[in-house]
XYZ file of C-alpha atoms in Angstrom:
756
model
C 66.192 106.142 -267.863
C 68.499 108.259 -270.021
C 72.027 107.186 -269.054
C 73.686 110.025 -270.977
C 71.753 112.555 -268.922
C 72.639 110.705 -265.722
C 76.342 110.803 -266.615
C 76.084 114.572 -267.091
C 74.340 114.998 -263.739
C 76.944 112.801 -262.015
C 79.801 114.827 -263.489
C 78.103 118.060 -262.422
C 77.506 116.786 -258.877
C 81.126 115.729 -258.531
C 82.517 118.974 -259.938
C 80.347 121.245 -257.783
C 80.717 119.136 -254.629
C 84.492 118.980 -254.718
C 84.753 122.648 -255.618
C 82.723 123.534 -252.526
C 84.711 121.026 -250.467
C 87.931 122.694 -251.586
C 86.605 126.164 -250.702
C 85.624 124.862 -247.279
C 89.153 123.585 -246.785
C 90.534 127.005 -247.625
C 88.251 128.652 -245.057
C 89.102 126.061 -242.412
C 92.779 126.808 -242.984
C 92.184 130.566 -242.868
C 90.006 130.569 -239.750
C 91.648 127.784 -237.725
C 92.439 128.683 -234.086
C 95.888 130.300 -234.005
C 98.760 128.540 -232.295
C 100.502 131.233 -230.219
C 104.228 131.810 -230.345
C 104.076 131.911 -226.551
C 101.658 132.196 -223.643
C 102.707 134.674 -220.969
C 101.291 135.929 -217.671
C 100.740 139.591 -216.796
C 104.368 139.951 -215.670
C 105.676 138.616 -218.977
C 106.766 135.225 -217.675
C 106.549 132.595 -220.415
C 104.205 129.747 -219.514
C 103.952 127.865 -222.829
C 105.726 128.131 -226.177
C 104.611 127.190 -229.683
C 107.336 124.551 -229.793
C 105.870 122.939 -226.650
C 102.379 122.854 -228.150
C 103.613 121.294 -231.400
C 105.831 118.828 -229.550
C 102.914 118.062 -227.246
C 100.719 117.187 -230.205
C 103.352 114.756 -231.515
C 103.874 113.284 -228.030
C 100.108 112.867 -227.585
C 99.988 111.099 -230.962
C 102.840 108.796 -229.925
C 100.958 107.568 -226.823
C 97.970 106.619 -228.998
C 96.434 110.027 -229.727
C 92.761 109.688 -230.541
C 92.753 106.128 -229.216
C 93.275 107.487 -225.670
C 90.444 109.907 -225.028
C 89.584 112.544 -227.601
C 90.312 116.092 -228.719
C 87.388 118.295 -229.772
C 85.188 115.180 -229.565
C 87.181 112.999 -231.959
C 88.693 109.804 -230.567
C 88.132 107.168 -227.883
C 85.446 107.057 -225.204
C 86.987 105.673 -221.979
C 89.481 108.414 -221.130
C 88.179 112.024 -221.079
C 87.825 114.396 -223.943
C 90.985 116.278 -223.042
C 89.727 119.601 -224.394
C 86.557 119.458 -222.280
C 88.491 118.134 -219.289
C 91.062 120.943 -219.567
C 88.354 123.624 -219.774
C 86.494 122.287 -216.736
C 89.565 121.686 -214.589
C 91.000 125.120 -215.321
C 87.638 126.805 -214.698
C 87.097 125.074 -211.345
C 90.699 125.731 -210.307
C 90.326 129.440 -211.065
C 86.976 129.647 -209.246
C 88.536 128.005 -206.194
C 91.509 130.377 -206.267
C 89.181 133.393 -206.213
C 86.776 131.891 -203.671
C 89.493 130.977 -201.179
C 91.266 134.313 -201.534
C 88.204 136.565 -201.534
C 85.773 134.630 -199.329
C 88.033 132.235 -197.370
C 86.091 129.165 -198.532
C 86.079 126.746 -201.461
C 83.835 127.675 -204.396
C 81.439 124.768 -203.732
C 80.859 126.037 -200.159
C 79.809 129.549 -201.219
C 76.196 130.775 -201.365
C 74.540 130.661 -204.798
C 74.730 134.437 -205.377
C 78.481 134.541 -204.760
C 78.977 131.530 -207.007
C 77.006 133.314 -209.744
C 79.170 136.422 -209.395
C 82.360 134.379 -209.677
C 81.029 132.565 -212.735
C 80.388 135.872 -214.485
C 83.914 136.927 -213.620
C 85.180 133.599 -214.976
C 83.405 134.119 -218.296
C 85.056 137.469 -218.747
C 88.446 136.021 -217.856
C 88.303 132.915 -220.021
C 86.272 133.950 -223.056
C 88.103 137.241 -223.692
C 90.553 136.752 -226.549
C 93.973 138.191 -225.663
C 95.791 136.767 -228.693
C 97.997 139.451 -230.260
C 98.147 138.990 -234.040
C 101.390 140.981 -234.303
C 103.462 139.245 -231.639
C 101.561 135.963 -231.731
C 101.380 135.949 -227.926
C 98.501 135.149 -225.573
C 98.489 136.985 -222.253
C 96.737 135.594 -219.176
C 96.295 136.952 -215.658
C 98.425 135.835 -212.742
C 95.452 133.978 -211.257
C 94.778 132.103 -214.470
C 98.480 131.271 -214.771
C 98.277 129.682 -211.318
C 95.224 127.645 -212.365
C 97.046 126.556 -215.531
C 99.997 125.322 -213.473
C 97.682 123.268 -211.251
C 96.063 121.571 -214.248
C 99.433 121.007 -215.911
C 100.703 119.266 -212.769
C 97.629 117.028 -212.798
C 98.280 115.893 -216.389
C 102.001 115.427 -215.811
C 101.195 113.209 -212.832
C 98.424 111.349 -214.659
C 100.626 110.388 -217.619
C 103.435 109.199 -215.340
C 103.578 106.512 -212.658
C 102.704 108.406 -209.466
C 100.642 106.035 -207.247
C 98.438 108.970 -206.192
C 96.609 108.865 -209.550
C 96.820 105.131 -210.251
C 93.098 104.646 -209.607
C 92.234 107.423 -212.060
C 94.618 105.981 -214.654
C 92.875 102.632 -214.296
C 89.468 104.268 -214.759
C 90.800 105.996 -217.888
C 92.454 102.739 -219.107
C 95.808 104.543 -219.302
C 98.790 102.354 -218.453
C 101.088 103.365 -215.628
C 104.044 105.242 -217.071
C 102.240 105.725 -220.382
C 104.576 108.624 -221.210
C 107.973 107.940 -219.707
C 109.740 111.183 -220.688
C 108.815 114.040 -218.270
C 109.403 116.664 -220.970
C 106.865 114.923 -223.208
C 104.307 114.939 -220.387
C 104.808 118.693 -219.938
C 104.447 119.236 -223.676
C 101.240 117.152 -223.815
C 99.797 119.285 -221.003
C 100.640 122.384 -223.085
C 98.852 120.876 -226.097
C 95.788 120.054 -223.983
C 95.746 123.645 -222.713
C 95.781 125.050 -226.244
C 92.878 122.805 -227.353
C 90.946 123.955 -224.262
C 91.827 127.608 -224.988
C 90.372 127.296 -228.507
C 87.220 125.699 -227.052
C 86.683 128.458 -224.469
C 87.926 131.659 -226.151
C 85.765 133.793 -228.424
C 86.847 134.400 -231.986
C 87.923 138.024 -232.586
C 84.849 140.233 -232.985
C 82.477 137.410 -232.034
C 80.763 135.950 -228.981
C 81.326 132.393 -230.229
C 84.405 130.318 -229.452
C 86.704 128.891 -232.105
C 84.878 125.562 -231.665
C 81.384 127.090 -231.962
C 80.894 127.051 -228.153
C 81.628 123.327 -227.967
C 81.863 121.598 -225.471
C 78.812 122.248 -223.326
C 80.205 123.908 -220.187
C 77.870 126.070 -218.115
C 80.690 127.479 -215.953
C 81.959 129.568 -218.880
C 78.687 129.977 -220.766
C 79.407 127.423 -223.508
C 75.970 126.662 -224.933
C 74.685 125.827 -228.432
C 74.931 128.792 -230.802
C 72.024 130.223 -232.780
C 73.491 128.758 -235.968
C 73.730 125.323 -234.351
C 70.021 125.358 -233.518
C 68.779 126.988 -236.742
C 70.690 124.673 -239.067
C 69.604 121.641 -237.057
C 65.959 122.569 -237.629
C 66.700 123.244 -241.295
C 68.284 119.811 -241.705
C 65.221 118.054 -240.275
C 62.860 120.039 -242.520
C 64.995 119.317 -245.570
C 65.164 115.622 -244.699
C 61.366 115.348 -244.521
C 60.923 117.261 -247.774
C 63.558 115.241 -249.614
C 62.175 111.904 -248.408
C 58.734 112.973 -249.620
C 60.146 113.950 -253.018
C 61.984 110.651 -253.344
C 58.879 108.682 -252.398
C 56.876 110.622 -255.029
C 59.545 109.934 -257.665
C 59.598 106.247 -256.764
C 55.796 105.991 -256.947
C 55.581 107.595 -260.399
C 58.539 105.738 -261.883
C 57.458 102.859 -264.032
C 58.801 99.492 -263.022
C 59.800 96.942 -265.616
C 58.195 93.546 -265.905
C 59.729 90.941 -263.652
C 62.703 89.260 -265.301
C 62.429 85.508 -265.748
C 65.554 83.897 -264.349
C 67.582 81.481 -266.524
C 66.833 77.790 -266.161
C 70.427 77.097 -265.082
C 73.151 78.991 -263.260
C 74.901 81.121 -265.943
C 78.164 80.953 -263.991
C 78.149 77.184 -263.518
C 79.987 76.420 -266.772
C 82.799 78.897 -266.250
C 86.202 78.259 -264.686
C 88.335 80.611 -262.609
C 91.500 81.977 -264.168
C 94.853 81.629 -262.346
C 94.626 85.173 -260.956
C 91.063 84.574 -259.786
C 92.193 81.440 -257.948
C 95.009 83.465 -256.399
C 92.452 85.689 -254.642
C 91.527 82.764 -252.393
C 94.393 83.586 -250.046
C 93.025 87.142 -249.724
C 89.660 85.880 -248.530
C 91.249 83.503 -246.029
C 93.330 86.448 -244.795
C 90.108 88.443 -244.432
C 88.688 85.797 -242.117
C 91.902 85.648 -240.100
C 91.963 89.419 -239.641
C 88.266 89.388 -238.767
C 88.815 86.807 -236.022
C 91.713 88.835 -234.639
C 89.645 92.023 -234.722
C 86.786 90.356 -232.832
C 89.160 89.120 -230.127
C 90.741 92.544 -229.754
C 87.266 94.079 -229.569
C 86.456 91.929 -226.540
C 89.685 92.978 -224.803
C 89.124 96.640 -225.687
C 85.544 96.619 -224.386
C 86.662 94.968 -221.131
C 89.155 97.774 -220.511
C 86.203 100.036 -219.662
C 85.606 97.769 -216.644
C 89.156 96.848 -215.655
C 91.432 99.555 -216.972
C 94.654 97.659 -216.305
C 93.613 94.014 -216.546
C 91.615 91.389 -218.423
C 89.547 89.341 -215.949
C 92.179 89.929 -213.290
C 95.214 89.301 -215.504
C 97.328 92.500 -215.613
C 97.989 93.131 -219.293
C 98.132 96.911 -219.674
C 101.925 97.020 -219.477
C 102.194 94.536 -222.350
C 99.225 95.396 -224.547
C 97.595 98.603 -223.250
C 94.178 99.898 -224.220
C 95.730 102.350 -226.686
C 97.157 99.403 -228.633
C 94.107 97.109 -228.506
C 91.761 99.881 -229.628
C 94.165 100.919 -232.387
C 94.388 97.390 -233.719
C 90.646 96.811 -233.307
C 89.651 99.855 -235.380
C 92.481 99.515 -237.898
C 91.861 95.821 -238.527
C 88.195 96.577 -239.215
C 89.259 98.799 -242.107
C 91.943 96.331 -243.214
C 89.782 93.218 -243.419
C 86.774 94.948 -244.955
C 88.930 96.742 -247.517
C 90.810 93.507 -248.291
C 87.515 91.719 -248.985
C 86.494 94.437 -251.415
C 89.912 94.690 -253.067
C 90.022 90.921 -253.551
C 86.529 91.023 -255.035
C 87.757 93.558 -257.586
C 90.655 91.287 -258.531
C 88.256 88.340 -258.812
C 85.453 89.909 -260.856
C 87.577 91.939 -263.310
C 88.702 88.905 -265.371
C 85.264 87.371 -264.974
C 83.582 90.420 -266.487
C 86.034 90.937 -269.335
C 86.859 87.283 -270.012
C 90.499 88.375 -270.231
C 93.459 87.264 -268.124
C 96.336 89.716 -268.653
C 99.856 88.332 -268.824
C 101.477 88.179 -265.384
C 98.181 88.919 -263.596
C 98.547 86.040 -261.142
C 102.069 87.104 -260.190
C 100.806 90.635 -259.596
C 97.966 89.354 -257.403
C 100.391 87.200 -255.390
C 102.885 90.025 -254.865
C 100.111 92.403 -253.832
C 98.996 89.927 -251.169
C 102.537 89.750 -249.786
C 102.664 93.564 -249.688
C 99.331 93.652 -247.870
C 100.540 91.229 -245.197
C 103.729 93.249 -244.732
C 101.750 96.489 -244.277
C 99.288 94.941 -241.813
C 101.893 93.226 -239.629
C 104.490 95.990 -239.949
C 102.064 98.768 -239.044
C 100.722 96.808 -236.064
C 104.239 96.215 -234.765
C 105.116 99.877 -235.274
C 102.020 101.023 -233.409
C 102.861 98.802 -230.443
C 106.434 100.109 -230.344
C 105.173 103.690 -230.639
C 102.721 103.405 -227.756
C 105.425 101.719 -225.670
C 107.465 104.918 -226.225
C 110.354 103.043 -227.872
C 110.728 105.583 -230.706
C 111.721 109.216 -230.656
C 108.930 111.479 -231.914
C 110.262 111.726 -235.463
C 110.770 107.967 -235.837
C 107.348 107.343 -234.304
C 105.677 109.540 -236.906
C 107.316 107.554 -239.695
C 107.142 104.002 -238.364
C 105.023 104.038 -235.193
C 101.648 105.497 -234.250
C 100.362 108.617 -235.999
C 97.615 108.976 -233.403
C 94.770 109.669 -235.828
C 91.812 107.289 -235.537
C 91.522 104.992 -238.605
C 94.780 106.465 -239.969
C 96.955 105.327 -237.073
C 99.686 103.618 -239.056
C 103.046 105.380 -239.409
C 103.697 107.381 -242.565
C 106.095 104.751 -243.956
C 103.384 102.057 -243.771
C 100.877 104.552 -245.142
C 103.089 105.064 -248.211
C 103.438 101.307 -248.727
C 99.652 100.913 -248.515
C 99.159 103.651 -251.102
C 101.676 101.963 -253.428
C 99.712 98.734 -252.973
C 96.468 100.493 -253.879
C 98.098 101.853 -257.029
C 99.192 98.322 -257.896
C 95.647 97.105 -257.260
C 94.294 99.848 -259.518
C 96.612 98.716 -262.318
C 95.717 95.035 -261.871
C 91.961 95.629 -261.867
C 92.169 98.220 -264.651
C 94.177 96.055 -267.050
C 91.817 93.116 -266.496
C 88.737 95.310 -266.998
C 90.111 97.170 -270.011
C 88.779 94.808 -272.715
C 85.289 95.089 -271.198
C 85.579 98.886 -271.207
C 86.473 98.911 -274.916
C 83.973 96.318 -276.114
C 80.303 97.166 -276.773
C 78.140 95.901 -273.934
C 74.739 96.477 -272.395
C 76.474 96.722 -269.019
C 78.992 99.329 -270.171
C 77.748 102.119 -267.810
C 77.997 99.898 -264.727
C 81.426 98.641 -265.803
C 82.500 102.258 -266.231
C 81.233 103.114 -262.728
C 83.154 100.114 -261.411
C 86.332 101.297 -263.125
C 85.939 104.930 -262.002
C 85.297 103.870 -258.410
C 88.445 101.728 -258.626
C 90.405 104.796 -259.699
C 88.849 106.844 -256.873
C 89.652 104.170 -254.278
C 93.255 104.130 -255.404
C 93.711 107.895 -255.499
C 91.600 109.166 -252.610
C 93.648 107.335 -249.998
C 96.269 109.897 -250.972
C 94.327 112.482 -248.936
C 96.097 110.939 -245.951
C 99.367 112.494 -247.159
C 98.028 116.037 -246.999
C 99.171 116.573 -243.422
C 102.604 116.493 -241.860
C 104.120 116.274 -238.400
C 103.192 119.832 -237.437
C 100.002 120.393 -239.437
C 97.275 122.254 -237.543
C 94.806 119.784 -236.046
C 91.840 121.484 -237.783
C 93.495 120.759 -241.145
C 94.373 117.213 -240.103
C 90.706 116.591 -239.281
C 89.699 118.090 -242.631
C 91.904 115.651 -244.575
C 91.456 112.692 -242.221
C 87.742 112.649 -242.914
C 88.470 112.623 -246.630
C 90.036 109.230 -245.958
C 87.437 107.923 -243.502
C 84.272 109.364 -245.047
C 85.064 109.716 -248.750
C 87.460 106.783 -249.203
C 85.947 104.149 -246.895
C 82.298 105.224 -246.754
C 82.091 106.876 -250.172
C 83.879 105.364 -253.126
C 84.158 101.870 -251.666
C 80.363 101.830 -251.410
C 80.000 102.936 -255.042
C 82.463 100.195 -256.017
C 80.528 97.558 -254.065
C 77.190 98.662 -255.545
C 78.597 98.309 -259.067
C 80.087 94.882 -258.297
C 76.827 93.550 -256.849
C 74.854 94.857 -259.822
C 77.240 93.221 -262.284
C 77.045 89.923 -260.401
C 73.253 90.041 -260.524
C 73.375 90.789 -264.247
C 75.827 87.906 -264.797
C 73.450 85.596 -262.929
C 70.595 86.740 -265.151
C 68.581 88.066 -262.194
C 68.662 91.737 -263.229
C 68.485 93.331 -266.677
C 71.629 95.152 -267.722
C 69.592 98.214 -268.682
C 67.927 98.312 -265.269
C 71.258 97.907 -263.505
C 72.766 100.767 -265.522
C 70.073 103.216 -264.525
C 69.891 102.053 -260.918
C 73.654 102.227 -260.331
C 74.059 105.615 -262.000
C 71.063 107.125 -260.231
C 72.077 105.610 -256.903
C 75.623 106.941 -257.284
C 74.293 110.439 -257.993
C 71.927 110.426 -255.017
C 74.561 109.000 -252.679
C 77.396 111.328 -253.690
C 75.127 114.404 -253.846
C 74.724 114.204 -250.100
C 77.780 112.137 -249.272
C 80.598 114.363 -250.524
C 79.564 117.579 -248.797
C 77.988 115.597 -245.971
C 81.587 114.940 -244.890
C 81.393 118.379 -243.251
C 79.261 117.083 -240.369
C 82.483 115.671 -238.900
C 83.973 119.183 -238.733
C 81.267 121.148 -236.875
C 83.361 121.764 -233.748
C 86.912 121.205 -235.008
C 87.914 124.863 -234.968
C 86.000 125.532 -238.193
C 83.825 128.492 -239.344
C 80.024 128.589 -239.040
C 79.653 127.884 -242.778
C 80.785 124.318 -242.077
C 77.801 123.823 -239.771
C 75.425 125.158 -242.432
C 76.739 122.986 -245.258
C 77.343 119.899 -243.142
C 73.900 119.899 -241.546
C 72.073 120.217 -244.882
C 74.023 117.674 -246.887
C 74.424 115.112 -244.116
C 70.619 115.112 -243.901
C 70.516 114.392 -247.645
C 72.809 111.397 -247.053
C 69.958 109.756 -245.169
C 67.336 110.360 -247.888
C 68.127 107.325 -250.110
C 67.787 105.075 -247.077
C 64.079 105.882 -246.883
C 63.429 103.354 -249.654
C 65.851 100.784 -248.339
C 63.003 98.430 -247.450
C 62.001 98.171 -251.109
C 65.613 97.508 -252.054
C 65.935 94.812 -249.388
C 62.704 93.117 -250.541
C 63.848 93.159 -254.151
C 67.227 91.694 -253.197
C 65.566 88.983 -251.116
C 63.156 88.137 -253.959
C 66.122 87.041 -256.078
C 66.596 84.020 -253.799
C 63.281 82.632 -255.083
C 63.771 83.454 -258.756
C 64.731 79.882 -259.697
C 65.716 76.675 -257.872
C 69.424 77.079 -258.660
C 69.488 80.554 -257.044
C 69.165 78.820 -253.672
C 72.878 78.049 -253.966
C 73.480 81.816 -253.647
C 70.930 82.248 -250.849
C 73.292 83.224 -248.041
C 75.503 85.607 -250.018
C 72.315 87.358 -251.142
C 70.929 87.399 -247.597
C 74.104 89.128 -246.424
C 73.270 91.839 -248.972
C 69.765 92.005 -247.453
C 71.407 92.462 -244.046
C 73.417 95.333 -245.527
C 70.138 97.063 -246.410
C 68.763 96.544 -242.907
C 71.846 97.899 -241.161
C 72.105 100.703 -243.695
C 68.676 101.893 -242.606
C 69.308 101.392 -238.886
C 73.024 102.051 -238.495
C 73.680 104.676 -241.154
C 70.142 106.084 -241.277
C 68.543 106.071 -237.809
C 71.702 106.051 -235.681
C 73.556 108.237 -238.167
C 70.916 110.951 -238.174
C 70.657 110.614 -234.400
C 74.079 112.262 -234.154
C 74.196 114.312 -237.382
C 72.173 117.488 -236.650
C 74.526 120.087 -235.130
C 72.509 120.575 -231.931
C 72.428 116.815 -231.381
C 76.128 116.336 -232.045
C 76.875 119.331 -229.811
C 75.779 117.336 -226.778
C 76.636 113.748 -227.774
C 79.817 113.955 -229.842
C 82.365 111.569 -228.409
C 79.846 109.516 -226.402
C 78.709 105.920 -226.857
C 75.979 107.185 -229.171
C 78.785 107.642 -231.694
C 80.003 104.101 -230.989
C 76.436 102.870 -231.585
C 76.414 104.439 -235.035
C 79.979 103.279 -235.701
C 79.386 99.611 -234.903
C 76.026 99.405 -236.681
C 77.294 101.184 -239.799
C 80.883 99.966 -240.070
C 80.248 96.283 -239.495
C 76.509 96.185 -240.191
C 76.905 97.805 -243.610
C 80.497 97.483 -244.775
C 81.374 94.335 -242.856
C 78.246 92.455 -243.961
C 78.887 93.648 -247.485
C 82.470 92.386 -247.353
C 81.300 88.959 -246.142
C 78.608 88.814 -248.825
C 81.157 89.565 -251.552
C 83.571 87.048 -250.026
C 80.916 84.330 -250.168
C 80.039 85.168 -253.789
C 83.682 84.715 -254.738
C 84.030 81.564 -252.614
C 81.112 80.180 -254.610
C 83.297 80.251 -257.683
C 86.530 79.157 -256.029
C 85.330 76.153 -254.015
C 83.773 72.848 -254.927
C 80.047 72.785 -254.385
C 80.098 69.551 -252.410
C 82.215 71.343 -249.778
C 79.656 74.155 -249.407
C 77.789 74.044 -246.066
C 74.637 76.174 -245.925
C 74.019 75.181 -242.309
C 77.233 76.856 -241.212
C 76.378 79.934 -243.263
C 72.932 80.107 -241.671
C 74.556 80.002 -238.236
C 77.089 82.633 -239.303
C 74.374 84.931 -240.622
C 72.121 84.814 -237.590
C 74.908 84.828 -235.004
C 76.597 87.875 -236.539
C 73.373 89.818 -236.956
C 71.950 88.751 -233.603
C 75.209 89.419 -231.782
C 75.546 92.870 -233.315
C 71.963 93.738 -232.346
C 72.522 92.522 -228.771
C 75.764 94.464 -228.524
C 74.023 97.669 -229.589
C 70.684 97.450 -227.790
C 71.851 95.833 -224.550
C 74.945 97.964 -224.042
C 76.196 100.641 -226.443
C 72.938 102.520 -227.022
C 71.738 102.532 -223.372
C 75.163 103.736 -222.196
C 75.088 106.424 -224.880
C 71.646 107.612 -223.755
C 72.785 107.834 -220.122
C 75.846 109.808 -221.178
C 73.749 112.082 -223.388
C 71.506 112.993 -220.470
C 74.576 113.686 -218.318
C 76.088 115.846 -221.055
C 72.908 117.896 -221.479
C 72.469 118.393 -217.733
C 76.079 118.921 -216.632
C 78.436 119.050 -219.620
C 80.578 116.769 -221.725
C 83.323 116.636 -219.094
C 80.846 114.980 -216.712
C 79.433 112.554 -219.311
C 82.963 111.268 -219.924
C 84.013 111.258 -216.257
C 84.389 108.194 -213.989
C 81.314 109.428 -212.087
C 79.240 108.365 -215.101
C 81.336 105.770 -216.919
C 82.132 103.862 -213.715
C 78.736 104.305 -212.102
C 77.030 101.022 -211.102
C 74.341 101.314 -213.801
C 76.782 101.989 -216.648
C 79.156 99.253 -215.453
C 76.224 96.817 -215.455
C 75.368 97.857 -219.007
C 79.001 97.396 -220.042
C 78.842 93.830 -218.705
C 75.615 93.381 -220.684
C 77.745 93.597 -223.803
C 79.313 90.218 -223.034
C 76.358 88.070 -224.277
C 76.302 89.960 -227.565
C 80.070 89.672 -227.913
C 79.899 85.909 -227.359
C 77.116 85.440 -229.905
C 78.928 87.648 -232.427
C 82.210 85.800 -231.884
C 80.340 82.563 -232.533
C 79.391 83.900 -235.952
C 83.015 84.733 -236.733
C 84.072 81.217 -235.687
C 81.421 79.479 -237.803
C 82.548 81.555 -240.787
C 86.113 80.365 -240.164
C 84.929 76.730 -239.911
C 82.984 77.179 -243.147
C 86.112 78.466 -244.912
C 88.204 75.639 -243.466
C 85.738 73.095 -244.878
C 86.053 74.705 -248.295
C 89.840 74.524 -248.161
C 89.782 70.900 -247.010
C 87.211 70.112 -249.659
C 89.465 71.489 -252.375
C 92.534 69.652 -251.102
C 90.876 66.316 -250.377
C 92.857 63.767 -252.498
C 89.926 61.413 -252.991
C 87.769 64.120 -254.465
C 87.421 64.010 -258.215
C 87.283 67.023 -260.470
C 83.839 68.567 -260.496
C 82.054 68.107 -263.803
C 80.738 71.661 -263.620
C 83.174 74.433 -262.664
C 81.573 77.354 -260.883
C 83.462 80.559 -261.631
C 84.039 82.712 -264.628
C 86.998 83.266 -266.859
């Protein structure tokens, strides 16, 4: 495989993809739903101001934002999608106002023909765009103004402590008195109204709303658009064609003769450098954060049964759902990223054989900075949700309200500085290997470039401010979540694994070069522009649906051959007797392939086509994909890398394969039970409800707290217990390694196990 040609193709893919991504950002900015200067009724009375909407967004973020329900489908799953809830509540309130005034009866009591007539009137009232581009004002009728006031009162009451809505707050897992300041509650209601207005009002000169007719709401005629259906069909056709082409390419590509493994472990005679030894504390921190995340996951899941308590113990006032879910999702990113960052610090000196001056001190200081960011951001988020901060202080030190980027801007800056430090540490250790001639030079270069990308692309999180339009926030937020976490970290991990296999003598350097370069091209070709599938209904133009549907389908294509990759990875465990010592780290990489196919491939494509996502965005189908992909792929990968590094840091007599076997099967079995016994069935039930009645209904207590769904939520407990058992056995395994290293009676091993 010609590596020079592959480098050219990779550069071309990156240049074209990011150019298109930039143009999409410009169009999203240009066509985002306008925020009015004011909303007035027919008499000119001001109902809502721009300042209220912007303050409401900040206040909503301070209470947990996307961790408490969702906006335009993005966020948590227990509380409603506030946009869909606003649209439905306002529509039913307006229908009732008309029905009672004109026919002296509630809307639900009217004959079908009168209901149909009122619905047609409602569509004309709600979907007509009265935004004045010159004055920036939106004008509504007196009747609609009355309906708006009714809905606003509901939200003001809900976010307070009124006993009348305590049952509903418990069903939504919203703490009593979640927003203590009445003016903030009023502002949040104004923000909810604006997000509902964008979801129910046609764009100028169009019969499609700003959110492409999302959410599904029959009362106002919100149904999938033609573009949503057409591009969904196109994505399926393209997926089939691309999978066929890849299978043809794989069949005609010549495979090299099987490589004979070395007689002995090539890494057995090498010793860890001081900086490599210093990464041990990172991996122990990873396990600690993982255990904490698992515990918080159990509490968070239980909140969908008891919204104010944990098995009868009232805890919502102390650690509400908004906090537990924030910490649960944020810690997942923290511990997985820490495992990968520590791996980079470990393998860089091993690959180059060079320990830069002061490297250990840099590694130690970076660990301290990491701990400060993790603990500081968690404390800030708790204080923010508890409404301790004013809105400005909250934005800097508290809870930003954006899922996976919840930490306050101050902690975000510190994390970015830490990533820059990590980039310098890994780069200076790798530099001799980059300059020296080597068969593995292309893979080392990919490793270095992905390190640079990981450091820099987190900076996308600084592209929004306190009052940035939510459509633009979503645009940049998914740069962090999709491109940073799911994109360049995966390229980095692929390069690291390939280099480890080459170092072990299990893969030829030439084969690794071609495989890593080709895999990076295929992954990024679909992955960069595939980011757009997160933006279908976030107030974006139709072009986003077209591009996102096509390229997100291409993201799935490489997974079609994942079985061959998994078999090849597994075959390494039988290459030579000594490879058995790496059996469980390698099997974790096999698990990555399995969950990549199921979690990222099957469950990912389940929600990727626009028409599918139209009905199931923000349901437990998304959580199914999220758990299977985030932990199944990235979590398993992090544990596999951790174990590879532990192999070089710990004494072999302290290594316990029995504990690793238990860890492997408990984690994989628990994750499968969690998904198939609970998350996926609940998601299917919600999907049916969304298709039949609308998203508002699928997210309502009538569905989420129905006997069947509550039973399925309880069915998650066995999987959680099994999964937690795997986390505990991993912790016991690590503890044995630490005790094995520190045991005074233990003599120095005659054969060190890591590289310099």
